[in-house]
Amino acid sequence: GGVGRTTALCLTARHFAKKGLKVLVLDMDLESPGLSSLLLSPAELPPLGIIDWFMEDGLGQASRDLLSEFVSSSSLASNWPGVIRVAPAFGKDETGYIPKLSRVYADLVQQENSKQEGFPERFFRMLRELEKAEKPDVVLLDSRAGMHDIAATLLVRLPDALRLLFAGHSPQTWTGYKHMFEHWRSFSSHLATFRDGLQVVDSMMPETGREEHRESFAAAAYSLFN
């Protein structure tokens, strides 16, 4: 957290919109949402947010019509050929966000087949419906920081995605990633499906001593992957 991940995502959305692409941005940092404040003015917020989709889905009422209620266009791209569509964590009419949050990770039993569906499956169902409705050229996902259900889902379960691991060059950062990589190593049969899409971002480049810093950071990242 605090290493510029959300800011970088917004700049990337702007970059693609300038090139004439339709960008869909999802704020999946549900426990610390902030993406929408960078991309949407208060007046541009849609009525609902992603949190409401999970709530309605838990009640079996996540209809396709609901999708249009939690996606809005950012005026940031108003002068460019492309468009930035944003699905914020919460909407302008939000009340009771904290109680809703506890329902996001609930497992559901699908009535049609009696199978249990966890958070990853529910999230991908929402994402598929959104992509079908919006037809974006690019999808950008702002993940929850740290070792969390959301981060695990976005890092491991998206086979064709580019996953950017933001890092400050500190012992705490590398120790945290080391624990995560060691856990992944115990599932070697699955590594091939997501390992090649991982890239580390040196997100806190100092004003001075950049070359020395760059070499030291690269060495630490190489050691981590090795």
Coordinates of C-alpha atoms in Angstrom, one line a residue:
G1 CA 0.0 0.0 0.0
G2 CA 1.0 3.6 -0.6
V3 CA 3.4 2.8 -3.4
G4 CA 1.5 4.5 -6.2
R5 CA -0.4 1.6 -7.6
T6 CA -3.7 3.4 -8.0
T7 CA -2.1 6.5 -9.4
A8 CA -0.2 4.4 -12.0
L9 CA -3.4 2.7 -13.0
C10 CA -5.2 6.0 -13.6
L11 CA -2.3 7.3 -15.7
T12 CA -2.4 4.0 -17.7
A13 CA -6.1 4.5 -18.3
R14 CA -5.5 8.0 -19.5
H15 CA -2.7 6.8 -21.8
F16 CA -5.0 4.2 -23.5
A17 CA -7.9 6.7 -23.8
K18 CA -5.6 9.2 -25.6
K19 CA -4.9 6.4 -28.1
G20 CA -8.6 6.1 -28.8
L21 CA -9.2 2.9 -26.8
K22 CA -12.2 2.1 -24.6
V23 CA -10.9 1.4 -21.1
L24 CA -12.9 -0.3 -18.3
V25 CA -11.5 0.2 -14.8
L26 CA -12.6 -1.7 -11.8
D27 CA -11.9 -0.6 -8.2
M28 CA -11.3 -4.0 -6.5
D29 CA -9.6 -2.5 -3.5
L30 CA -12.9 -2.9 -1.7
E31 CA -11.5 -2.4 1.8
S32 CA -9.6 0.7 0.9
P33 CA -11.4 2.2 -2.1
G34 CA -9.9 5.4 -3.6
L35 CA -9.7 4.9 -7.4
S36 CA -13.0 6.5 -8.1
S37 CA -12.0 9.8 -6.5
L38 CA -9.1 10.1 -9.0
L39 CA -11.2 9.2 -12.1
L40 CA -14.7 10.4 -11.2
S41 CA -16.0 13.7 -9.8
P42 CA -18.7 13.3 -7.1
A43 CA -21.3 14.2 -9.7
E44 CA -20.0 11.5 -12.1
L45 CA -20.3 8.6 -9.6
P46 CA -22.9 6.0 -10.7
P47 CA -25.8 5.3 -8.3
L48 CA -24.3 2.0 -7.2
G49 CA -20.9 0.3 -6.9
I50 CA -19.3 -3.1 -7.2
I51 CA -20.2 -3.7 -3.5
D52 CA -23.9 -3.5 -4.5
W53 CA -23.5 -6.1 -7.2
F54 CA -22.1 -8.6 -4.6
M55 CA -24.9 -7.8 -2.3
E56 CA -27.6 -8.3 -4.9
D57 CA -25.8 -11.4 -6.2
G58 CA -26.0 -12.8 -2.7
L59 CA -29.8 -12.4 -2.9
G60 CA -30.0 -13.9 -6.3
Q61 CA -30.9 -10.6 -7.9
A62 CA -27.8 -9.5 -9.8
S63 CA -29.6 -8.9 -13.1
R64 CA -27.9 -7.6 -16.3
D65 CA -29.8 -4.3 -15.8
L66 CA -27.9 -3.8 -12.6
L67 CA -24.6 -3.6 -14.5
S68 CA -25.5 -0.2 -16.0
E69 CA -26.1 1.1 -12.5
F70 CA -22.5 0.9 -11.3
V71 CA -20.4 2.0 -14.3
S72 CA -19.9 5.6 -15.3
S73 CA -17.8 7.5 -17.8
S74 CA -14.9 9.7 -16.6
S75 CA -14.7 13.3 -17.9
L76 CA -10.9 12.8 -17.7
A77 CA -11.2 11.4 -21.2
S78 CA -13.7 14.0 -22.5
N79 CA -11.2 15.6 -24.9
W80 CA -9.7 12.4 -26.2
P81 CA -10.8 9.9 -28.8
G82 CA -11.1 7.1 -26.3
V83 CA -13.3 6.6 -23.2
I84 CA -12.6 5.6 -19.6
R85 CA -15.5 3.7 -18.0
V86 CA -15.2 3.2 -14.2
A87 CA -16.8 0.7 -11.9
P88 CA -16.2 2.2 -8.4
A89 CA -16.3 0.2 -5.2
F90 CA -19.4 2.3 -4.1
G91 CA -21.8 4.7 -5.7
K92 CA -23.1 8.1 -4.9
D93 CA -26.2 6.8 -3.0
E94 CA -24.1 4.5 -0.7
T95 CA -25.2 3.9 2.8
G96 CA -24.0 1.1 5.1
Y97 CA -20.8 0.2 3.1
I98 CA -19.1 -1.6 6.1
P99 CA -22.0 -4.1 6.7
K100 CA -22.1 -4.8 3.0
L101 CA -18.4 -5.5 2.9
S102 CA -18.7 -8.6 5.1
R103 CA -21.1 -10.2 2.5
V104 CA -18.7 -9.9 -0.4
Y105 CA -16.6 -12.9 0.5
A106 CA -19.6 -15.2 1.4
D107 CA -19.8 -18.5 -0.5
L108 CA -23.1 -19.1 -2.3
V109 CA -24.9 -22.2 -3.3
Q110 CA -26.1 -22.1 -6.9
Q111 CA -29.7 -23.1 -7.0
E112 CA -29.6 -24.6 -10.5
N113 CA -26.8 -27.0 -9.8
S114 CA -26.3 -26.9 -5.9
K115 CA -22.6 -26.2 -6.4
Q116 CA -20.9 -23.9 -3.9
E117 CA -19.5 -20.7 -5.5
G118 CA -16.7 -18.7 -3.7
F119 CA -15.5 -15.2 -4.2
P120 CA -13.3 -15.9 -7.2
E121 CA -16.1 -17.5 -9.2
R122 CA -18.6 -14.7 -8.2
F123 CA -16.0 -12.1 -9.2
F124 CA -15.3 -13.6 -12.6
R125 CA -19.0 -14.0 -13.3
M126 CA -19.4 -10.3 -12.7
L127 CA -16.3 -9.5 -14.9
R128 CA -17.6 -11.6 -17.8
E129 CA -21.0 -9.8 -17.7
L130 CA -19.3 -6.4 -17.5
E131 CA -17.1 -7.2 -20.5
K132 CA -20.0 -8.5 -22.4
A133 CA -22.0 -5.3 -21.8
E134 CA -19.2 -2.7 -22.1
K135 CA -17.0 -4.4 -24.8
P136 CA -13.8 -2.7 -23.7
D137 CA -10.5 -2.8 -25.5
V138 CA -8.6 -2.8 -22.2
V139 CA -9.6 -3.9 -18.7
L140 CA -7.6 -2.5 -15.7
L141 CA -8.1 -3.9 -12.2
D142 CA -7.0 -2.1 -9.1
S143 CA -6.3 -4.9 -6.6
R144 CA -6.3 -4.9 -2.8
A145 CA -2.8 -4.6 -1.5
G146 CA -1.1 -7.4 0.5
M147 CA -2.0 -11.0 0.9
H148 CA -5.8 -11.0 0.5
D149 CA -8.6 -12.9 -1.2
I150 CA -8.9 -10.2 -3.8
A151 CA -5.2 -10.0 -4.5
A152 CA -4.9 -13.8 -4.7
T153 CA -7.8 -14.0 -7.2
L154 CA -6.5 -11.3 -9.5
L155 CA -2.9 -12.5 -9.4
V156 CA -3.5 -16.2 -9.9
R157 CA -6.8 -16.7 -11.7
L158 CA -6.5 -14.4 -14.7
P159 CA -4.5 -16.5 -17.2
D160 CA -3.9 -13.9 -19.9
A161 CA -3.4 -10.9 -17.6
L162 CA -0.3 -8.8 -17.1
R163 CA 0.1 -8.7 -13.3
L164 CA 2.2 -5.8 -11.9
L165 CA 3.6 -6.3 -8.4
F166 CA 4.4 -2.9 -7.0
A167 CA 7.3 -2.7 -4.6
G168 CA 9.2 -0.3 -2.5
H169 CA 12.8 -1.3 -2.1
S170 CA 12.6 -2.2 1.6
P171 CA 13.1 -5.4 3.6
Q172 CA 9.4 -5.5 4.5
T173 CA 8.4 -5.5 0.9
W174 CA 10.8 -8.3 -0.2
T175 CA 10.0 -10.4 2.9
G176 CA 6.2 -10.2 2.1
Y177 CA 6.7 -11.2 -1.5
K178 CA 9.1 -14.0 -0.4
H179 CA 6.3 -15.5 1.7
M180 CA 3.9 -15.3 -1.2
F181 CA 6.4 -16.8 -3.7
E182 CA 7.2 -19.6 -1.3
H183 CA 3.6 -20.4 -1.1
W184 CA 3.2 -20.4 -4.8
R185 CA 6.2 -22.7 -5.2
S186 CA 4.3 -25.5 -3.4
F187 CA 1.7 -25.5 -6.2
S188 CA 4.2 -26.1 -9.0
S189 CA 1.6 -27.6 -11.4
H190 CA -0.2 -24.2 -11.5
L191 CA 2.8 -21.9 -11.8
A192 CA 3.0 -22.0 -15.5
T193 CA -0.5 -20.5 -15.9
F194 CA 0.4 -17.2 -14.2
R195 CA 4.2 -17.0 -13.6
D196 CA 5.1 -15.5 -17.0
G197 CA 2.6 -12.6 -16.5
L198 CA 4.3 -11.4 -13.4
Q199 CA 6.4 -8.2 -13.4
V200 CA 7.8 -6.2 -10.5
V201 CA 7.4 -2.4 -10.6
D202 CA 10.1 -0.3 -8.9
S203 CA 7.5 2.2 -7.7
M204 CA 9.5 4.5 -5.4
M205 CA 12.4 5.7 -7.5
P206 CA 14.5 8.2 -5.5
E207 CA 15.5 11.6 -6.8
T208 CA 19.2 10.9 -6.4
G209 CA 21.4 7.7 -6.8
R210 CA 19.0 6.2 -9.3
E211 CA 21.4 4.0 -11.1
E212 CA 22.6 2.4 -7.8
H213 CA 19.1 2.1 -6.7
R214 CA 18.0 0.5 -10.0
E215 CA 20.7 -2.1 -9.8
S216 CA 20.0 -3.0 -6.2
F217 CA 16.3 -3.3 -6.8
A218 CA 16.8 -5.5 -9.9
A219 CA 19.1 -7.8 -7.9
A220 CA 16.5 -8.1 -5.2
A221 CA 13.7 -8.9 -7.7
Y222 CA 15.9 -11.4 -9.5
S223 CA 16.6 -13.1 -6.2
L224 CA 12.9 -13.2 -5.5
F225 CA 12.0 -14.9 -8.7
N226 CA 15.0 -17.2 -8.6

